[in-house]
Coordinates of C-alpha atoms in Angstrom, one line a residue:
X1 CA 0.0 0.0 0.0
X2 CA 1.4 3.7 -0.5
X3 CA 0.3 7.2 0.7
X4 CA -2.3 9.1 -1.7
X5 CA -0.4 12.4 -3.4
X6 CA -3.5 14.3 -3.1
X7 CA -3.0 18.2 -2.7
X8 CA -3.1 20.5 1.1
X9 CA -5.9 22.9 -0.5
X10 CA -7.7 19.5 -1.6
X11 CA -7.1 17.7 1.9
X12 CA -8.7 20.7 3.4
X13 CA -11.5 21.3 1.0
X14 CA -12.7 17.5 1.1
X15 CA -12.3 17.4 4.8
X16 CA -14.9 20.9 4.8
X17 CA -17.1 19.4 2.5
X18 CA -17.8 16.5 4.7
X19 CA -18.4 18.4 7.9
X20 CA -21.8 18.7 9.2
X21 CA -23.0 20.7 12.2
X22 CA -23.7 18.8 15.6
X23 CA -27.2 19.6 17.3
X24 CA -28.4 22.7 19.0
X25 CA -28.7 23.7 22.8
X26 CA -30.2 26.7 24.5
X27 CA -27.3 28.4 27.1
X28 CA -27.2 31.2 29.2
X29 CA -24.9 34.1 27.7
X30 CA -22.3 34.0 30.1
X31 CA -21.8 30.3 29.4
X32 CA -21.6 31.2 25.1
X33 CA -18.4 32.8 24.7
X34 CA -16.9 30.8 21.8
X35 CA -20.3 28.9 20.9
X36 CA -22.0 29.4 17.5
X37 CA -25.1 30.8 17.5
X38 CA -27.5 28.8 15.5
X39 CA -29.8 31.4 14.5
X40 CA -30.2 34.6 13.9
X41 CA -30.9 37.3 17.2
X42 CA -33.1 40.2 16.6
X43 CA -33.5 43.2 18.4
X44 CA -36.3 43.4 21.5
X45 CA -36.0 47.2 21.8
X46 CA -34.4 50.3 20.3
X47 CA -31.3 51.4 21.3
X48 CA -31.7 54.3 22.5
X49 CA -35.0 53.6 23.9
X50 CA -36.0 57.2 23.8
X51 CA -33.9 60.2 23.2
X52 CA -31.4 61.6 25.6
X53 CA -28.9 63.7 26.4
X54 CA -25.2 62.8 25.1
X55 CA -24.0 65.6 27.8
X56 CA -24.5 67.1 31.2
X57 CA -26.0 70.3 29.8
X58 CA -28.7 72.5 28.4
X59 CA -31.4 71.1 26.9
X60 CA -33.5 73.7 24.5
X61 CA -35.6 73.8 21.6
X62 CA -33.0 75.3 18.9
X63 CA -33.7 78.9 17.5
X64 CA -32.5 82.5 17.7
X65 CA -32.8 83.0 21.7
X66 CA -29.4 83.5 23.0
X67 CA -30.7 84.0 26.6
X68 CA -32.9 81.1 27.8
X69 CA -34.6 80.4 31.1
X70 CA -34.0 77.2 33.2
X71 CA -37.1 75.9 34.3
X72 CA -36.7 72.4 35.2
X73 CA -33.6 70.0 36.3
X74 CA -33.6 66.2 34.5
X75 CA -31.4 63.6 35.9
X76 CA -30.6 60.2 34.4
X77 CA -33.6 58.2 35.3
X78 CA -36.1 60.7 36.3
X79 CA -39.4 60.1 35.0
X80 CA -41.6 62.8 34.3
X81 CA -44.9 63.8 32.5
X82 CA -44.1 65.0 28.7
X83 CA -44.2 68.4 28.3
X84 CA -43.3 71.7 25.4
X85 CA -41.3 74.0 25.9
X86 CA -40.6 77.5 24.5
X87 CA -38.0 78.8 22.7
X88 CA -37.0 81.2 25.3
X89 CA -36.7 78.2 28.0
X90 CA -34.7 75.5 28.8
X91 CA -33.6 72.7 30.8
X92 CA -30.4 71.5 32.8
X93 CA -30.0 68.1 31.7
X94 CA -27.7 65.3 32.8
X95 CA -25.9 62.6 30.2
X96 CA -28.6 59.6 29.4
X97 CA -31.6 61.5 31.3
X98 CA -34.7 61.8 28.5
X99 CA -35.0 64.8 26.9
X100 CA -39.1 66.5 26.7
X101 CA -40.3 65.9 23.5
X102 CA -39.5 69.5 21.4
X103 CA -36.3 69.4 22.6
X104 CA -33.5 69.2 19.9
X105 CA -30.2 70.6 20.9
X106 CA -28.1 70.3 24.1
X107 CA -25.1 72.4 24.7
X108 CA -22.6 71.4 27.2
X109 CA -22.4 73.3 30.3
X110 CA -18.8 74.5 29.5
X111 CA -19.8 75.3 26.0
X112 CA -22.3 78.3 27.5
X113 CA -21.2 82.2 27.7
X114 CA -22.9 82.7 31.0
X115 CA -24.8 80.5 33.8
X116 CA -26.6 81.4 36.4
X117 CA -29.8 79.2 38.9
X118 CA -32.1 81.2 36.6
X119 CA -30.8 81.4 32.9
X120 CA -27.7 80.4 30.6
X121 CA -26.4 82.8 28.1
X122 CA -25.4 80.9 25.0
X123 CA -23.5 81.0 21.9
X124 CA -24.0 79.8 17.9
X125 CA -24.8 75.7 17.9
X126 CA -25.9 73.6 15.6
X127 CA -29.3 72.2 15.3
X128 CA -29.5 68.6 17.1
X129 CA -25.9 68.8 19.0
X130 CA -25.7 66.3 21.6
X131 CA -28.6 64.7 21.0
X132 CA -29.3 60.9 20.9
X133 CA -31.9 59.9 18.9
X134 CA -34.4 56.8 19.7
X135 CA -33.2 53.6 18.1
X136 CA -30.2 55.6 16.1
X137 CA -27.9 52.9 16.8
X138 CA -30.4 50.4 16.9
X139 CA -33.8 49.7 15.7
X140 CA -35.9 46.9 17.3
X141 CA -36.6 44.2 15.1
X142 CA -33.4 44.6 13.2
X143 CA -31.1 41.3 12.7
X144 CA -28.2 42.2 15.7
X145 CA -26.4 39.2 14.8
X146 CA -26.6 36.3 12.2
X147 CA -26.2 32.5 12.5
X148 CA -23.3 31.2 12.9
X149 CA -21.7 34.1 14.1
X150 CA -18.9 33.5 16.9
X151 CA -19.9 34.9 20.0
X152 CA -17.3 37.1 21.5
X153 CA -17.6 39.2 24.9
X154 CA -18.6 42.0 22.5
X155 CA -21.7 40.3 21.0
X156 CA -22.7 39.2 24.8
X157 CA -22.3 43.0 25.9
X158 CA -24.6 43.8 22.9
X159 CA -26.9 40.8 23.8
X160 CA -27.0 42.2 27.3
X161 CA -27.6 45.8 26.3
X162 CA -31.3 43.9 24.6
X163 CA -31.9 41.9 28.1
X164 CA -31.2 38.9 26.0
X165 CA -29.8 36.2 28.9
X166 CA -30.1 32.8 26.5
X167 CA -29.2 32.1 23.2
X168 CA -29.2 29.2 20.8
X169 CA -26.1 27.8 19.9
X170 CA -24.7 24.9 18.1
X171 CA -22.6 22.2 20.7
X172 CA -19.2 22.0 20.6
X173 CA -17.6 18.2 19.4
X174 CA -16.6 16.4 22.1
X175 CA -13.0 15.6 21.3
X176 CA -10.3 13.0 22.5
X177 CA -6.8 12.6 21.4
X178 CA -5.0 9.5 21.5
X179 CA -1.1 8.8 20.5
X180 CA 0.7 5.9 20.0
X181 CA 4.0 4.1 20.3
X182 CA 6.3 2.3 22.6
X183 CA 8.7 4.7 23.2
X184 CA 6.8 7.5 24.0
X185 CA 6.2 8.5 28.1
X186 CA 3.9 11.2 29.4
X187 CA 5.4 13.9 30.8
X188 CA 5.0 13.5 34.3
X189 CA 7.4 10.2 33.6
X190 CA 10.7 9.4 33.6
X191 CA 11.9 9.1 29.7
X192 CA 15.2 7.1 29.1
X193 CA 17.3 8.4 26.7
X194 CA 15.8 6.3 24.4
X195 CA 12.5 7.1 25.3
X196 CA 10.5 10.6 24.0
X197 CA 8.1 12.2 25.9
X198 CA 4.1 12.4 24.5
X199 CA 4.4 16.5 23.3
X200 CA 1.5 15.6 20.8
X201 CA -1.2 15.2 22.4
X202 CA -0.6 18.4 24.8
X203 CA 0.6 20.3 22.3
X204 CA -2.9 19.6 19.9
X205 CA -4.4 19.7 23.6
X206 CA -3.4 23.1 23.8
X207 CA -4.2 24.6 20.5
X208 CA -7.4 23.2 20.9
X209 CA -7.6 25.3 23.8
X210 CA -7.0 28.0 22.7
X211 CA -9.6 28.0 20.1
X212 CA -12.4 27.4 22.4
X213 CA -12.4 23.6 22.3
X214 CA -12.5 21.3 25.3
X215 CA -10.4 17.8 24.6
X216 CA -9.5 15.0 26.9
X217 CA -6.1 13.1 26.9
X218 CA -7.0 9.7 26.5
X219 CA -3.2 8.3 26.9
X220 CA -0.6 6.8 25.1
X221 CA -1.7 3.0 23.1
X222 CA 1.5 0.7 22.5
X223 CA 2.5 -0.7 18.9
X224 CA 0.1 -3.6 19.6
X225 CA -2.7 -4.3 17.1
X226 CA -4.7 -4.9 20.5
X227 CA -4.1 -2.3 22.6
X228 CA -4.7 0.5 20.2
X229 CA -7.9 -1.4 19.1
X230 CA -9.0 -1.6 23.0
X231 CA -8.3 2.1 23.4
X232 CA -9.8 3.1 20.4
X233 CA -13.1 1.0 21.0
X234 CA -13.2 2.3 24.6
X235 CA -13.6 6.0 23.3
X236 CA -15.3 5.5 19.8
X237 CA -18.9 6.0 21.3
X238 CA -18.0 8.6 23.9
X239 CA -17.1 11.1 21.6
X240 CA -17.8 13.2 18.2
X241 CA -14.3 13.8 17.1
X242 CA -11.4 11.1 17.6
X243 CA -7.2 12.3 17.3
X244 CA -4.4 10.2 16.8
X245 CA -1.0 10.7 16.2
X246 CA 1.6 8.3 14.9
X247 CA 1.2 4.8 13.4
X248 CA -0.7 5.9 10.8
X249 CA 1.8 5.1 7.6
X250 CA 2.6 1.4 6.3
X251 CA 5.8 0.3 8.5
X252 CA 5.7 -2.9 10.1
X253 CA 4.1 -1.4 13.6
X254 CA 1.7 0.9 11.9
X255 CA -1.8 -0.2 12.6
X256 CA -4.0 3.0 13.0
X257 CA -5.2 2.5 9.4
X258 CA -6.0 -0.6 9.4
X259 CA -7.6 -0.6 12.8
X260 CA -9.9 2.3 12.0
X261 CA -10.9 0.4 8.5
X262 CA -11.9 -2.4 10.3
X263 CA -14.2 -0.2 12.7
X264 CA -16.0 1.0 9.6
X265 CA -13.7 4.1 8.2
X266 CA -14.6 5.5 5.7
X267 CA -11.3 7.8 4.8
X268 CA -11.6 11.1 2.9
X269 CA -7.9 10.3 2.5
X270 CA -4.6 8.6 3.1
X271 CA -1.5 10.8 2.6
X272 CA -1.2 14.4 1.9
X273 CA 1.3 15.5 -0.7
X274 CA 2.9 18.0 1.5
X275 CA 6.4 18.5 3.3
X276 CA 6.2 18.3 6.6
X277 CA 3.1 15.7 7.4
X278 CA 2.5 13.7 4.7
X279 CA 1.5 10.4 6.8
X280 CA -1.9 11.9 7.9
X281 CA -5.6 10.6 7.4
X282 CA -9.0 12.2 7.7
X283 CA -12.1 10.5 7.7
X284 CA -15.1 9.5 9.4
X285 CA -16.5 6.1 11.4
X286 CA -20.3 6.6 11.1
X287 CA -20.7 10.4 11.8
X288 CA -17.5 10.7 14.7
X289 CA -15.0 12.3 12.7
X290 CA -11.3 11.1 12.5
X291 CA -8.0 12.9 12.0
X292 CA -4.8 10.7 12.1
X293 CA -2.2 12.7 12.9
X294 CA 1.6 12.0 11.9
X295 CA 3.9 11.0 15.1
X296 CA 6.8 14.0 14.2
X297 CA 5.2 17.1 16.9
X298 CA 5.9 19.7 14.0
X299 CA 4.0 17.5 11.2
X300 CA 1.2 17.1 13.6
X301 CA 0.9 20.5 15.0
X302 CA 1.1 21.9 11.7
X303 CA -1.7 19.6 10.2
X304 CA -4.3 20.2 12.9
X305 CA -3.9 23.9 12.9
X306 CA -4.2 24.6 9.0
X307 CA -6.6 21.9 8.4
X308 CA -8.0 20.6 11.8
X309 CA -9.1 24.0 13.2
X310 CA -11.4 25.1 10.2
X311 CA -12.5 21.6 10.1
X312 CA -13.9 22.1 13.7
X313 CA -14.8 25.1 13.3
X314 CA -17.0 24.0 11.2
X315 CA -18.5 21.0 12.8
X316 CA -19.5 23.5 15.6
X317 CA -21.5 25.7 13.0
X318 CA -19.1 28.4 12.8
X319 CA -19.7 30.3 9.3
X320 CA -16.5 31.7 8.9
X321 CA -13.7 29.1 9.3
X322 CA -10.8 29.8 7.0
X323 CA -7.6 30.9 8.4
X324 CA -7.4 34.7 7.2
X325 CA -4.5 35.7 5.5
X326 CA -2.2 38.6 5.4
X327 CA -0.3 39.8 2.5
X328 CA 3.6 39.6 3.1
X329 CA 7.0 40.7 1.4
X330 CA 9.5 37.7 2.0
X331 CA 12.7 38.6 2.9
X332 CA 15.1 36.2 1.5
X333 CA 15.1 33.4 -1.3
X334 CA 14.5 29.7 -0.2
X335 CA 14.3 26.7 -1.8
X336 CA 11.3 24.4 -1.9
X337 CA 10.2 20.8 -3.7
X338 CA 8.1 21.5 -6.7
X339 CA 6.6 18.4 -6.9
X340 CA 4.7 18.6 -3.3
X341 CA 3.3 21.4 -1.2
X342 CA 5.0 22.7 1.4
X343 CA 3.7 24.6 4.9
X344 CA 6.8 26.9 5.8
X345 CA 7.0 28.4 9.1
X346 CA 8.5 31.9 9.2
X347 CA 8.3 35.5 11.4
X348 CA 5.3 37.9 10.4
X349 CA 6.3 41.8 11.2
X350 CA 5.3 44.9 10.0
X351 CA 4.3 43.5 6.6
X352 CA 7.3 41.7 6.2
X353 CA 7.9 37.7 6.4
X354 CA 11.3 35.8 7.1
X355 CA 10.8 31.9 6.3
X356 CA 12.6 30.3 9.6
X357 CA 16.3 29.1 9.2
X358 CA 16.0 29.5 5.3
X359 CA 13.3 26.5 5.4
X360 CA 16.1 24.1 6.3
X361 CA 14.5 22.1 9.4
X362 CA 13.2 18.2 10.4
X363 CA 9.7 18.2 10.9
X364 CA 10.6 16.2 14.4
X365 CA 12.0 20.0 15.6
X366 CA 10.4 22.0 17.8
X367 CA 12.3 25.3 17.8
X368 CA 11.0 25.9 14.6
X369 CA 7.5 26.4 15.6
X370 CA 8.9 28.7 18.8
X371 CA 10.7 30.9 16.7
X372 CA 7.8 31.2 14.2
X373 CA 4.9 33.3 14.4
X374 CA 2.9 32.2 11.5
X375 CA 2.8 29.7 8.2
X376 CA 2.7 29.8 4.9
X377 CA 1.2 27.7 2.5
X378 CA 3.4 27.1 -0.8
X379 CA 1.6 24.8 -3.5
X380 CA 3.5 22.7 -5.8
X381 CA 4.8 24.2 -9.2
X382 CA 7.4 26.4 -7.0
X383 CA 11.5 25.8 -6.8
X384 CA 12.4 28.7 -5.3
X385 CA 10.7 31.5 -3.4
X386 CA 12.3 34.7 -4.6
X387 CA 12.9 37.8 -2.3
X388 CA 10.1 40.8 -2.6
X389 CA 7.8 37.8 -3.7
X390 CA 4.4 38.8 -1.8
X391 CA 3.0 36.1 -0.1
X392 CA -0.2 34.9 1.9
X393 CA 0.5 34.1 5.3
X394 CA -1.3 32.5 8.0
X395 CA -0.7 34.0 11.9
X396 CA -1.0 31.6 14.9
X397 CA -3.3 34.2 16.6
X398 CA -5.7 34.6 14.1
X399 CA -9.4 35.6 12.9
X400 CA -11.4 33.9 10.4
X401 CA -12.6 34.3 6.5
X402 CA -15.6 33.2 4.6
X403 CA -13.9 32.4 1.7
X404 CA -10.1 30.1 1.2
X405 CA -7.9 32.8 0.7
X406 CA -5.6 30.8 2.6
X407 CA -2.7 29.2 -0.5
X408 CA -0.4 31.1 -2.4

């Protein structure tokens, strides 16, 4: 058996195109930061519910007086009987208290020639100065946010502002990774020296985390047809999204493939044509979705984060779950394989990208991603990148497209 050659923009595409969306719950907005929503949240009232005061001021009904009388004081939340008033009167007003109906203008209190208990003196000012008007920011009824949308601490303030306290959002995938192999200890072990310690699954652990998904660390399977089949059929039912890493090429210890195949895979692929992580499979066992990671950390960190993370993003209902790009002058020349794709680590700054250590690293290094700030994506058909060559680069701290605008 060999490896598929198919493409990194294919790998991702295919993997997309088979996500679906998990079911819907109904959480209280202090609980949905990072959630989905999964549908659209309309406005219950305007914002601003009446019109007020955008200063502590004068509150008058605009025309040639320049010497008007105060005959009432209205503080923020004073309620009060509606009422005219003339164009020789006015009120002192506070910021946010409701302005009488035939007022238009407020002028600051600083902003006045002259004030006294009984009258203000005031200069020029135009018509409708400092005056908030009833729903000018928004209307009720209007569509506040859409389906899909990610809900950050800003939408909840804005959901808060409507007295909106639950939302509908889609359920995040529960996720577990697993890795494999003999020689690998977790890190609260003692490792030989010819022992490695298990950096995959915290380091896919902890980019999970930091987009908003929950994962559990199943453990480390030996290079035993049995024992990964054991640990893989103890978490198969228990959650949506299953993660591997290692024995998941064709050597003699290799039986991820052929394990997962036999529980009813059915793969999207086998082998991305790529440098580093070629050795990686996505598919699906009924509807839990599978990624089989590569055992190198770099290969497999790489993978989940340009293909993984838009794939869950997804799944959770997200609309928008391309990496966004940024347009970037490289520095200096490198080399690259024209006949495979290649994801090449390098420093973003200030519109400007530097490919780390002239693209001359193992994809069992670590450093590499340390000193590196961001990837870029470099399909096949390429032999060198040239300086000045302007290229689209993916940060590690990123927001979301969407549309792929992710490969140069």
């Amino acid at each position: 058996m060999i490896l598929n050659n198919i493409s990194y923009k294919e790998a991702l595409e295919i993997s997309l195109k088979e996500a679906s969306f998990l079911s819907s719950k109904n959480i209280f907005i202090n609980e949905a930061l990072g959630y989905f929503l999964a549908q659209d949240i309309k406005a219950t009232k305007n914002n601003p519910s009446f019109d007020n005061s955008a200063m502590d001021g004068f509150g008058f009904k605009h025309s040639g007086s320049k010497k008007l009388k105060i005959i009432k004081a209205i503080y923020a939340g004073d309620k009060f009987e509606d009422f005219d008033i003339k164009e020789e009167n006015c009120v002192k007003i506070m910021t946010g208290a409701k302005i009488p109906k035939n007022v238009d203008t407020v002028i600051p209190i600083e902003k006045c020639l002259k004030v006294t208990d009984e009258y203000i003196e005031i200069p020029e000012i135009k018509k409708g100065a400092n005056v908030r008007k009833q729903g000018e920011d928004i209307k009720k009824g209007e569509i506040l946010v859409k389906k899909g949308e990610e809900i950050t601490p800003e939408i909840i303030a804005l959901l808060a502002s409507q007295g909106i306290t639950n939302v509908t959002v889609y359920k995040k995938p529960s996720i577990a990774i697993l890795s494999s192999g003999n020689e690998l200890k977790e890190p609260y072990e003692k490792a030989d020296e010819d022992e490695i310690y298990n950096i995959n699954s915290y380091s896919i652990y902890s980019l999970l985390k930091q987009y908003n998904f929950d994962t559990d660390i199943i453990g480390i399977a030996e290079d035993s047809y049995e024992d990964t089949l054991n640990k893989i059929k103890n978490i198969l039912n228990s959650y949506d999204v299953i993660i591997t890493s290692g024995g998941i090429s064709f050597g003699e210890k290799d039986y991820m493939f052929e394990i997962f195949k036999n529980l009813g895979l059915k793969e999207f692929f086998h082998g991305i044509l790529v440098k580093p992580g070629r050795p990686t499979m996505i598919g699906k066992i009924g509807k839990k979705f599978v990624f089989a990671m590569p055992g190198n950390p770099l290969s497999s960190f790489l993978n989940m984060f340009c293909i993984g993370i838009p794939v869950l993003r997804k799944i959770s209902g997200a609309k928008n779950y391309y990496h966004q790009t940024y347009l970037a002058k490289n520095i200096n020349d490198f080399k690259v394989n024209s006949k495979k794709d290649h994801t090449a680590l390098g420093f973003y700054e200030n519109g400007q990208w530097e490919v780390y250590n002239n693209y001359k690293y193992g994809s069992g290094m670590l450093k590499p991603l340390i000193k590196s700030n961001s990837v870029a994506i470099i399909q096949k058909g390429n032999e060198i990148i040239t300086k000045d060559t302007i290229l689209k680069i993916i940060p590690f701290v990123n927001q979301f497209s969407n549309k792929n605008n992710m490969f140069n």
